[in-house]
């Protein structure tokens, strides 16, 4: 008769208080019957345009030179029949459309290779993106693993000497467009864990889980290259190890959540 909650369900294990800051971040959650309409609503309520305008003004650049990168979560997708495991490309396409409507044209969707590619063929970023429909979002797809080759940056330990994608490093506005799914290491794959996916070395299990670690290197990366805005696609969510072998009973949330500047360690929601 005892109840043994799964790791991601035992919330008492999580540190939910802000760490080292008293800053607050606005969070907007939109519900509805149409995902694109909910995205528009959440963007309007969360101050997305204001955050974008602030970064644009600070850059001093022209609109066609202002670089925007969008990091979805799709490299652990395993089937188009299970869209609960990857950020919906239709929503990413809508975000790109909105950005272009405001005059921004230097936009890219970025991802890095995963451990899957060490064992299976056709698991490069562009190949997976095309399979899922990201080739129709209206902007280039950048494989940060390939693009980072030879571009080494010296970080303190534990990350150390590490490649960094040029698109990610030189971006003026970074968006983490995460998928709402559970994760056996990080509890949930949200906007922070999504940035772990930007670490460029392809054999992530060996390079990070076994050697450098996954938590501190992710925060080091965020401190060096802050994310300006976070979006969580929870319209169709996954509950299972890594959000991959998902339980269908936990899907269909029908909501989208957004929070500004998720990459700042210790931000909390108001």
Tab-separated table of C-alpha atoms in Angstrom, residues 35-191:
chain	number	residue	atom	x	y	z
A	35	UNK	CA	-1.954	25.990	-30.325
A	36	UNK	CA	-0.897	28.900	-32.558
A	37	UNK	CA	-3.513	31.184	-31.003
A	38	UNK	CA	-2.307	30.172	-27.546
A	39	UNK	CA	1.278	30.963	-28.543
A	40	UNK	CA	0.267	34.438	-29.737
A	41	UNK	CA	-1.628	35.013	-26.497
A	42	UNK	CA	1.255	33.879	-24.315
A	43	UNK	CA	3.778	35.986	-26.237
A	44	UNK	CA	1.571	39.050	-25.808
A	45	UNK	CA	1.007	38.472	-22.084
A	46	UNK	CA	4.615	37.694	-21.208
A	47	UNK	CA	6.254	40.761	-22.701
A	48	UNK	CA	8.073	39.051	-25.560
A	49	UNK	CA	8.025	42.099	-27.827
A	50	UNK	CA	9.332	44.325	-25.044
A	51	UNK	CA	12.209	41.918	-24.327
A	52	UNK	CA	13.045	41.774	-28.022
A	53	UNK	CA	12.899	45.571	-28.370
A	54	UNK	CA	15.194	46.009	-25.374
A	55	UNK	CA	17.816	43.647	-26.797
A	56	UNK	CA	17.520	45.227	-30.228
A	57	UNK	CA	18.022	48.743	-28.855
A	58	UNK	CA	21.030	47.605	-26.800
A	59	UNK	CA	22.672	46.028	-29.866
A	60	UNK	CA	22.857	49.250	-31.857
A	61	UNK	CA	22.416	47.201	-35.033
A	62	UNK	CA	20.079	47.474	-37.989
A	63	UNK	CA	17.195	45.016	-38.050
A	64	UNK	CA	18.671	42.993	-40.894
A	65	UNK	CA	21.927	42.581	-38.926
A	66	UNK	CA	20.309	41.669	-35.606
A	67	UNK	CA	20.831	37.934	-35.095
A	68	UNK	CA	18.100	35.786	-33.485
A	69	UNK	CA	18.556	32.082	-32.719
A	70	UNK	CA	15.779	29.737	-31.636
A	71	UNK	CA	16.769	26.543	-29.816
A	72	UNK	CA	13.926	23.983	-29.913
A	73	UNK	CA	14.167	20.474	-28.474
A	74	UNK	CA	13.996	17.754	-31.107
A	75	UNK	CA	17.160	15.627	-31.126
A	76	UNK	CA	15.597	12.936	-28.912
A	77	UNK	CA	12.552	12.622	-31.160
A	78	UNK	CA	12.064	9.051	-32.278
A	79	UNK	CA	8.822	9.065	-34.286
A	80	UNK	CA	6.536	11.590	-35.935
A	81	UNK	CA	3.687	9.519	-34.524
A	82	UNK	CA	4.674	10.745	-31.058
A	83	UNK	CA	4.850	14.576	-31.231
A	84	UNK	CA	4.946	14.759	-27.417
A	85	UNK	CA	8.730	14.337	-27.502
A	86	UNK	CA	9.766	17.374	-29.577
A	87	UNK	CA	8.965	21.063	-29.905
A	88	UNK	CA	6.207	21.486	-32.477
A	89	UNK	CA	7.726	22.923	-35.693
A	90	UNK	CA	4.414	24.618	-36.468
A	91	UNK	CA	4.818	26.721	-33.321
A	92	UNK	CA	8.434	27.511	-34.192
A	93	UNK	CA	7.301	28.546	-37.670
A	94	UNK	CA	4.733	30.882	-36.101
A	95	UNK	CA	7.428	32.481	-33.951
A	96	UNK	CA	9.636	32.958	-37.023
A	97	UNK	CA	6.689	34.498	-38.888
A	98	UNK	CA	6.093	36.960	-36.047
A	99	UNK	CA	9.761	37.940	-35.972
A	100	UNK	CA	9.837	38.509	-39.722
A	101	UNK	CA	6.666	40.545	-39.412
A	102	UNK	CA	8.592	42.915	-37.151
A	103	UNK	CA	11.352	43.302	-39.711
A	104	UNK	CA	13.894	40.826	-38.344
A	105	UNK	CA	15.305	38.556	-41.041
A	106	UNK	CA	18.550	37.139	-39.611
A	107	UNK	CA	16.916	34.186	-37.841
A	108	UNK	CA	18.096	30.595	-37.401
A	109	UNK	CA	16.870	27.449	-35.702
A	110	UNK	CA	19.811	25.853	-33.890
A	111	UNK	CA	20.397	22.405	-32.394
A	112	UNK	CA	23.378	20.223	-31.512
A	113	UNK	CA	23.864	16.527	-32.128
A	114	UNK	CA	23.006	13.963	-29.456
A	115	UNK	CA	24.328	10.578	-28.321
A	116	UNK	CA	21.777	8.906	-30.619
A	117	UNK	CA	23.999	9.852	-33.546
A	118	UNK	CA	26.818	7.722	-32.149
A	119	UNK	CA	24.740	4.579	-32.645
A	120	UNK	CA	22.222	5.287	-35.419
A	121	UNK	CA	22.499	6.567	-38.981
A	122	UNK	CA	20.700	9.662	-40.254
A	123	UNK	CA	20.711	11.335	-36.824
A	124	UNK	CA	22.397	14.606	-37.817
A	125	UNK	CA	20.627	17.832	-36.869
A	126	UNK	CA	19.570	18.742	-40.400
A	127	UNK	CA	18.384	15.200	-41.138
A	128	UNK	CA	16.250	14.998	-37.995
A	129	UNK	CA	14.954	18.535	-38.562
A	130	UNK	CA	13.872	17.710	-42.106
A	131	UNK	CA	12.207	14.499	-40.976
A	132	UNK	CA	10.126	16.373	-38.396
A	133	UNK	CA	9.211	19.311	-40.653
A	134	UNK	CA	11.619	21.972	-39.432
A	135	UNK	CA	12.776	22.595	-42.991
A	136	UNK	CA	9.471	24.424	-43.441
A	137	UNK	CA	9.729	26.878	-40.526
A	138	UNK	CA	11.016	29.677	-42.752
A	139	UNK	CA	14.643	30.042	-41.658
A	140	UNK	CA	17.951	28.125	-41.845
A	141	UNK	CA	18.705	25.120	-39.621
A	142	UNK	CA	22.152	25.250	-37.984
A	143	UNK	CA	23.931	22.127	-36.745
A	144	UNK	CA	25.893	23.600	-33.840
A	145	UNK	CA	28.090	20.501	-33.561
A	146	UNK	CA	29.336	20.844	-37.126
A	147	UNK	CA	29.504	24.644	-37.017
A	148	UNK	CA	31.534	24.677	-33.796
A	149	UNK	CA	34.383	22.548	-35.186
A	150	UNK	CA	37.665	24.316	-34.432
A	151	UNK	CA	35.973	27.170	-32.534
A	152	UNK	CA	37.378	26.515	-29.066
A	153	UNK	CA	36.678	28.709	-26.034
A	154	UNK	CA	38.497	28.443	-22.698
A	155	UNK	CA	36.003	28.049	-19.852
A	156	UNK	CA	36.889	27.381	-16.212
A	157	UNK	CA	36.543	23.774	-15.045
A	158	UNK	CA	34.579	21.609	-15.331
A	159	UNK	CA	33.661	22.708	-18.876
A	160	UNK	CA	37.241	23.645	-19.752
A	161	UNK	CA	38.318	24.000	-23.392
A	162	UNK	CA	35.114	23.533	-25.317
A	163	UNK	CA	33.773	24.267	-28.805
A	164	UNK	CA	31.091	26.932	-29.204
A	165	UNK	CA	28.834	27.428	-32.187
A	166	UNK	CA	29.369	30.748	-33.941
A	167	UNK	CA	25.613	31.204	-34.397
A	168	UNK	CA	25.036	30.751	-30.658
A	169	UNK	CA	28.011	32.857	-29.579
A	170	UNK	CA	27.287	35.822	-31.856
A	171	UNK	CA	23.491	35.886	-31.463
A	172	UNK	CA	21.926	39.103	-30.210
A	173	UNK	CA	18.739	37.383	-29.007
A	174	UNK	CA	18.548	33.750	-27.894
A	175	UNK	CA	15.259	31.898	-27.434
A	176	UNK	CA	14.976	28.561	-25.642
A	177	UNK	CA	11.844	26.908	-27.067
A	178	UNK	CA	11.594	23.831	-24.841
A	179	UNK	CA	9.286	20.833	-24.827
A	180	UNK	CA	7.371	19.900	-21.679
A	181	UNK	CA	8.510	16.376	-20.816
A	182	UNK	CA	9.906	14.529	-17.852
A	183	UNK	CA	13.585	13.652	-17.509
A	184	UNK	CA	15.302	11.119	-15.281
A	185	UNK	CA	18.261	13.427	-14.526
A	186	UNK	CA	16.749	16.920	-14.621
A	187	UNK	CA	13.175	16.094	-13.502
A	188	UNK	CA	11.739	18.057	-16.426
A	189	UNK	CA	13.121	19.010	-19.828
A	190	UNK	CA	12.230	22.691	-19.737
A	191	UNK	CA	14.085	25.838	-20.760
